[in-house]
Short mmCIF file of C-alpha atoms and ligand atoms in Angstrom, two decimals:
data_model
loop_
_atom_site.label_atom_id
_atom_site.label_comp_id
_atom_site.label_asym_id
_atom_site.label_seq_id
_atom_site.Cartn_x
_atom_site.Cartn_y
_atom_site.Cartn_z
CA MET A 1 -13.09 16.59 100.67
CA GLU A 2 -12.57 18.22 97.25
CA LYS A 3 -11.55 15.68 94.58
CA SER A 4 -8.17 16.13 92.89
CA ALA A 5 -8.00 16.69 89.12
CA GLU A 6 -6.69 13.12 88.73
CA GLU A 7 -9.62 11.69 90.74
CA LYS A 8 -12.10 13.72 88.69
CA LYS A 9 -10.51 12.43 85.48
CA THR A 10 -10.68 8.81 86.69
CA ALA A 11 -14.32 9.22 87.78
CA TYR A 12 -15.19 10.77 84.43
CA LEU A 13 -13.45 8.04 82.44
CA THR A 14 -15.01 5.28 84.55
CA HIS A 15 -18.44 6.75 83.88
CA GLU A 16 -17.75 7.12 80.16
CA LEU A 17 -16.54 3.51 79.89
CA ARG A 18 -19.26 2.00 82.07
CA THR A 19 -22.27 3.66 80.44
CA PRO A 20 -21.99 2.05 76.97
CA LEU A 21 -20.86 -1.26 78.49
CA THR A 22 -23.90 -1.38 80.80
CA SER A 23 -26.13 -0.65 77.84
CA ILE A 24 -24.55 -3.51 75.82
CA ILE A 25 -24.96 -5.95 78.74
CA CYS A 26 -28.63 -4.95 79.19
CA ALA A 27 -29.30 -5.44 75.48
CA LEU A 28 -27.67 -8.89 75.49
CA GLU A 29 -29.59 -9.93 78.62
CA LEU A 30 -32.88 -8.81 77.09
CA LEU A 31 -32.14 -10.78 73.93
CA ARG A 32 -31.13 -13.86 75.94
CA ASP A 33 -34.14 -13.79 78.28
CA GLY A 34 -36.90 -12.47 76.10
CA GLY A 35 -35.90 -13.59 72.64
CA LEU A 36 -37.31 -10.32 71.33
CA ALA A 37 -38.97 -10.59 67.93
CA ALA A 38 -38.23 -8.25 65.03
CA PRO A 39 -38.19 -5.28 64.80
CA GLU A 40 -37.48 -4.80 68.56
CA GLY A 41 -34.69 -7.39 68.55
CA ALA A 42 -33.02 -5.79 65.54
CA LYS A 43 -33.25 -2.32 67.16
CA LEU A 44 -31.65 -3.64 70.32
CA ILE A 45 -28.78 -5.16 68.35
CA GLU A 46 -28.24 -1.82 66.54
CA LEU A 47 -28.18 -0.04 69.90
CA ALA A 48 -25.65 -2.51 71.30
CA LEU A 49 -23.46 -2.17 68.19
CA GLY A 50 -23.56 1.63 68.46
CA ASN A 51 -22.47 1.44 72.10
CA ALA A 52 -19.71 -1.08 71.30
CA ASP A 53 -18.43 1.32 68.65
CA ARG A 54 -18.48 4.23 71.12
CA LEU A 55 -16.56 2.10 73.61
CA LYS A 56 -13.95 1.14 71.02
CA THR A 57 -13.41 4.79 70.03
CA LEU A 58 -13.03 5.85 73.64
CA ILE A 59 -10.56 3.06 74.46
CA ASN A 60 -8.48 3.98 71.39
CA GLU A 61 -8.53 7.65 72.41
CA ILE A 62 -7.40 6.81 75.96
CA LEU A 63 -4.56 4.67 74.60
CA ASP A 64 -3.46 7.46 72.25
CA LEU A 65 -3.61 9.97 75.09
CA SER A 66 -1.41 7.82 77.28
CA LYS A 67 1.10 7.29 74.43
CA ILE A 68 1.28 11.03 73.79
CA GLN A 69 1.68 11.76 77.50
CA ASN A 70 4.54 9.32 77.97
CA GLY A 71 6.16 10.18 74.62
CA THR A 72 5.79 6.74 73.03
CA LEU A 73 3.46 7.64 70.15
CA ARG A 74 5.25 6.61 66.96
CA LEU A 75 4.52 8.46 63.73
CA SER A 76 5.32 7.09 60.29
CA PRO A 77 5.50 10.12 57.99
CA VAL A 78 5.64 9.61 54.22
CA ALA A 79 4.95 11.76 51.17
CA CYS A 80 1.17 11.57 50.78
CA ASP A 81 -1.65 13.35 49.01
CA PRO A 82 -3.84 15.27 51.49
CA ALA A 83 -6.66 15.57 48.92
CA GLU A 84 -6.76 11.77 48.70
CA LEU A 85 -6.90 11.42 52.49
CA ALA A 86 -9.67 14.04 52.64
CA ARG A 87 -11.63 12.27 49.90
CA ALA A 88 -11.45 8.92 51.73
CA SER A 89 -12.61 10.51 55.02
CA VAL A 90 -15.49 12.32 53.32
CA GLU A 91 -16.57 9.14 51.53
CA SER A 92 -16.55 7.08 54.69
CA LEU A 93 -18.76 9.61 56.48
CA LEU A 94 -21.16 10.27 53.58
CA PRO A 95 -23.76 7.67 54.72
CA TRP A 96 -24.02 9.33 58.14
CA ALA A 97 -24.24 12.81 56.60
CA ARG A 98 -26.97 11.63 54.19
CA ARG A 99 -28.95 10.12 57.06
CA LYS A 100 -28.92 13.57 58.69
CA GLY A 101 -29.73 15.31 55.42
CA ILE A 102 -26.39 17.15 55.61
CA HIS A 103 -24.68 18.22 52.40
CA LEU A 104 -21.10 16.98 52.88
CA SER A 105 -18.70 18.10 50.17
CA LEU A 106 -15.01 18.18 49.33
CA LYS A 107 -13.31 21.08 47.60
CA ALA A 108 -9.80 20.02 46.66
CA SER A 109 -7.64 20.89 43.71
CA VAL A 110 -5.45 18.24 42.11
CA SER A 111 -2.52 20.63 42.33
CA CYS A 112 -2.49 20.91 46.11
CA GLY A 113 0.70 18.91 46.20
CA LYS A 114 1.92 16.35 48.67
CA VAL A 115 2.50 16.70 52.37
CA TYR A 116 4.98 14.86 54.55
CA ALA A 117 2.74 13.23 57.14
CA ASP A 118 1.56 10.00 58.74
CA PRO A 119 -1.46 9.01 56.59
CA ARG A 120 -3.20 6.99 59.33
CA ARG A 121 -2.89 9.74 61.95
CA THR A 122 -3.84 12.45 59.44
CA SER A 123 -6.96 10.48 58.50
CA GLN A 124 -7.74 10.18 62.21
CA VAL A 125 -7.61 13.99 62.51
CA LEU A 126 -9.79 14.46 59.41
CA LEU A 127 -12.34 11.90 60.60
CA ASN A 128 -12.51 13.57 64.00
CA LEU A 129 -13.12 17.03 62.55
CA VAL A 130 -15.65 15.90 59.94
CA SER A 131 -17.48 13.69 62.49
CA ASN A 132 -17.72 16.63 64.89
CA ALA A 133 -19.02 18.86 62.10
CA ILE A 134 -21.72 16.32 61.18
CA LYS A 135 -22.54 15.61 64.83
CA PHE A 136 -23.00 19.24 65.83
CA THR A 137 -24.65 20.53 62.64
CA PRO A 138 -28.45 20.29 62.66
CA ASP A 139 -30.22 18.21 60.01
CA GLY A 140 -30.22 19.84 56.60
CA GLY A 141 -27.00 21.81 57.14
CA THR A 142 -23.71 21.82 55.23
CA VAL A 143 -20.19 20.58 55.92
CA GLU A 144 -17.33 21.35 53.55
CA VAL A 145 -13.77 20.02 53.61
CA SER A 146 -11.47 22.22 51.59
CA LEU A 147 -7.89 22.15 50.44
CA GLU A 148 -6.69 24.73 48.01
CA PRO A 149 -3.26 25.17 46.45
CA GLY A 150 -3.09 28.86 47.34
CA ARG A 151 -3.88 28.41 51.02
CA ARG A 152 -1.00 28.10 53.45
CA ASP A 153 -0.51 28.78 57.14
CA ARG A 154 2.01 31.37 58.31
CA ALA A 155 4.87 28.90 58.03
CA GLY A 156 3.91 28.02 54.44
CA ASN A 157 2.43 24.63 55.36
CA THR A 158 -0.52 23.09 53.48
CA LEU A 159 -3.82 24.11 55.05
CA VAL A 160 -6.92 21.93 55.43
CA CYS A 161 -10.25 23.40 56.53
CA VAL A 162 -13.42 21.70 57.79
CA LYS A 163 -16.27 24.21 57.81
CA ASP A 164 -19.85 23.65 58.96
CA SER A 165 -23.10 25.57 59.18
CA GLY A 166 -23.77 24.39 62.74
CA PRO A 167 -24.40 26.30 66.00
CA GLY A 168 -20.89 27.72 66.19
CA ILE A 169 -18.72 28.13 69.27
CA ALA A 170 -18.72 30.91 71.87
CA PRO A 171 -15.53 33.06 71.84
CA GLN A 172 -14.61 31.99 75.40
CA ASP A 173 -14.76 28.29 74.38
CA LEU A 174 -12.69 28.51 71.17
CA ALA A 175 -9.31 27.88 72.83
CA ARG A 176 -10.58 25.68 75.70
CA LEU A 177 -11.93 23.04 73.31
CA PHE A 178 -8.42 21.87 72.49
CA ARG A 179 -7.75 20.89 76.10
CA TYR A 180 -8.23 17.29 77.17
CA PHE A 181 -11.68 16.39 78.59
CA VAL A 182 -13.20 19.76 77.74
CA GLN A 183 -16.65 19.91 76.19
CA ALA A 184 -18.76 22.99 75.61
CA GLY A 185 -22.22 24.03 74.55
CA PRO A 186 -25.55 22.72 75.87
CA GLU A 187 -25.60 19.44 77.86
CA ASP A 188 -27.56 17.52 75.22
CA ARG A 189 -24.85 18.27 72.64
CA ARG A 190 -22.15 16.69 74.83
CA ALA A 191 -23.80 13.29 75.31
CA GLU A 192 -22.12 11.53 72.39
CA GLY A 193 -18.57 12.59 73.13
CA SER A 194 -15.68 12.41 75.54
CA GLY A 195 -13.93 15.75 75.08
CA LEU A 196 -10.79 13.95 73.89
CA GLY A 197 -11.05 14.18 70.09
CA LEU A 198 -9.92 17.76 69.46
CA ALA A 199 -7.09 17.65 72.00
CA LEU A 200 -5.76 14.43 70.47
CA SER A 201 -6.14 15.82 66.96
CA ARG A 202 -4.21 18.96 67.82
CA SER A 203 -1.42 16.91 69.45
CA LEU A 204 -1.25 14.64 66.38
CA VAL A 205 -0.98 17.66 64.07
CA GLU A 206 1.63 19.41 66.23
CA LEU A 207 3.73 16.25 66.51
CA GLN A 208 3.87 16.31 62.70
CA GLY A 209 5.01 19.93 62.64
CA GLY A 210 1.64 21.52 61.86
CA GLU A 211 -0.84 23.74 63.73
CA MET A 212 -4.55 23.50 64.50
CA TRP A 213 -7.07 26.17 65.46
CA ALA A 214 -10.76 27.03 65.18
CA GLU A 215 -12.61 30.13 64.01
CA SER A 216 -16.28 30.63 64.81
CA ALA A 217 -19.02 32.87 66.12
CA LEU A 218 -22.14 31.68 67.92
CA GLY A 219 -24.90 30.89 65.45
CA LYS A 220 -22.57 31.25 62.47
CA GLY A 221 -21.05 27.79 62.07
CA ALA A 222 -17.48 26.74 62.82
CA SER A 223 -14.28 26.34 60.79
CA PHE A 224 -11.48 24.08 62.00
CA PHE A 225 -8.08 24.52 60.33
CA PHE A 226 -5.01 22.36 60.47
CA SER A 227 -1.74 22.44 58.58
CA LEU A 228 0.84 19.87 57.52
CA PRO A 229 4.38 20.31 56.22
CA VAL A 230 4.74 20.44 52.44
CA HIS A 231 6.70 17.51 51.02
CA VAL A 232 9.82 18.25 49.00
CA GLU A 233 11.61 15.75 46.81
CA ALA A 234 15.14 15.66 48.18
CA GLN A 235 17.87 14.48 45.81
CA ASN A 236 19.37 11.07 46.65
CA SER A 237 17.71 10.96 50.02
CA GLU A 238 14.58 10.03 51.87
CA PRO A 239 11.40 12.10 51.39
CA GLN A 240 11.15 14.91 53.91
CA ALA A 241 9.22 17.93 55.06
CA ARG A 242 9.95 21.35 53.55
CA VAL A 243 10.21 22.82 57.01
CA ASN A 244 11.57 20.28 59.44
CA ALA A 245 9.11 19.85 62.26
CA THR A 246 10.31 21.84 65.21
CA LYS A 247 10.22 19.90 68.44
CA SER A 248 6.54 19.98 69.26
CA SER A 249 5.11 21.08 72.55
CA ALA A 250 2.27 18.62 72.02
CA ALA A 251 3.73 15.88 74.18
CA ALA A 252 4.67 18.20 76.98
CA SER A 253 1.55 20.30 77.38
CA PHE A 254 -2.07 19.32 77.38
CA CYS A 255 -3.57 22.74 77.84
CA HIS A 256 -3.02 24.37 74.47
CA HIS A 257 -4.58 27.70 73.78
CA GLY A 258 -5.70 28.08 70.20
CA ALA A 259 -4.86 31.34 68.50
CA PRO A 260 -6.52 32.38 65.28
CA ARG A 261 -3.99 32.67 62.49
CA ALA A 262 -3.96 35.00 59.58
P1 ADP B 301 -16.31 15.37 71.84
O1 ADP B 301 -16.87 15.70 70.49
O2 ADP B 301 -15.97 13.94 72.02
O3 ADP B 301 -17.10 15.96 72.96
P2 ADP B 301 -14.05 16.94 71.01
O4 ADP B 301 -12.75 17.17 71.68
O5 ADP B 301 -14.04 16.36 69.64
O6 ADP B 301 -14.88 16.05 72.00
O7 ADP B 301 -14.85 18.31 70.98
C1 ADP B 301 -14.88 19.08 72.19
C2 ADP B 301 -16.07 20.02 72.15
O8 ADP B 301 -15.89 20.97 71.09
C3 ADP B 301 -17.41 19.36 71.86
O9 ADP B 301 -17.96 18.81 73.02
C4 ADP B 301 -18.21 20.56 71.32
O10 ADP B 301 -18.70 21.33 72.39
C5 ADP B 301 -17.15 21.40 70.60
N1 ADP B 301 -17.14 21.22 69.14
C6 ADP B 301 -16.31 20.44 68.43
N2 ADP B 301 -16.56 20.54 67.11
C7 ADP B 301 -17.58 21.41 66.99
C8 ADP B 301 -18.30 21.93 65.86
N3 ADP B 301 -18.01 21.58 64.61
N4 ADP B 301 -19.31 22.83 66.11
C9 ADP B 301 -19.60 23.21 67.38
N5 ADP B 301 -18.95 22.73 68.48
C10 ADP B 301 -17.95 21.86 68.29
#
């Protein structure tokens, strides 16, 4: 009998959760039984730590997904500096980029101004996009995060771009990638992921009143854009967004279709 979409999702998630856990258990058993000497023992510990990290990320993503689906995800927007958030994300991923010989840079002007956004959730979006760019870009490539004062989306929101020199994305995959559990490209490129990151990121941006989309051509790298409402200083009142976030469709729909914006 053909499996339902829900059954397929459960089977996929079970597999994704079990694989790193099994690997951690094997590593611990080997260490317990064999007392492996260095450097094998140290390598095994690194492997187990990597898998534990993967498991933690996936569990957090599943929890976020369920909060978005049942409308209980709470955002705490404040006036914050997007260049500062971008700098912190770039810095935290620099060691990984260096290990891959990737030139990771930040282009941000001090005069970009503040946005009205949840700093933790915005950092989560930035980390997801920059991690993807590093993950999919071959050794020796480039990844640039940029934020310029003159760049706005159609609604006048502040625009952030993460651009890489990686393999790029086929036109038919550009919109699909923002759906939950969708991965694309060759099998070996999918191994490290869950297909949840971009869909969650887009929902987090839309819930804050922004937009997210990707522009790419196969073999020509990829650029991911997202926007956040500009912060305005309101007299005698709380900080707020320049354009009040319209009620987002993010919580209601999980099959967004990205559309390139001007
Ligand atoms: P994951 O990376 O966990 O598989 P994501 O939702 O973050 O899930 O990404 C979905 C898919 O989008 C990836 O599997 C990959 O095929 C594609 N993708 C994301 N970022 C890039 C990028 N910078 N370059 C090429 N492909 C990308």
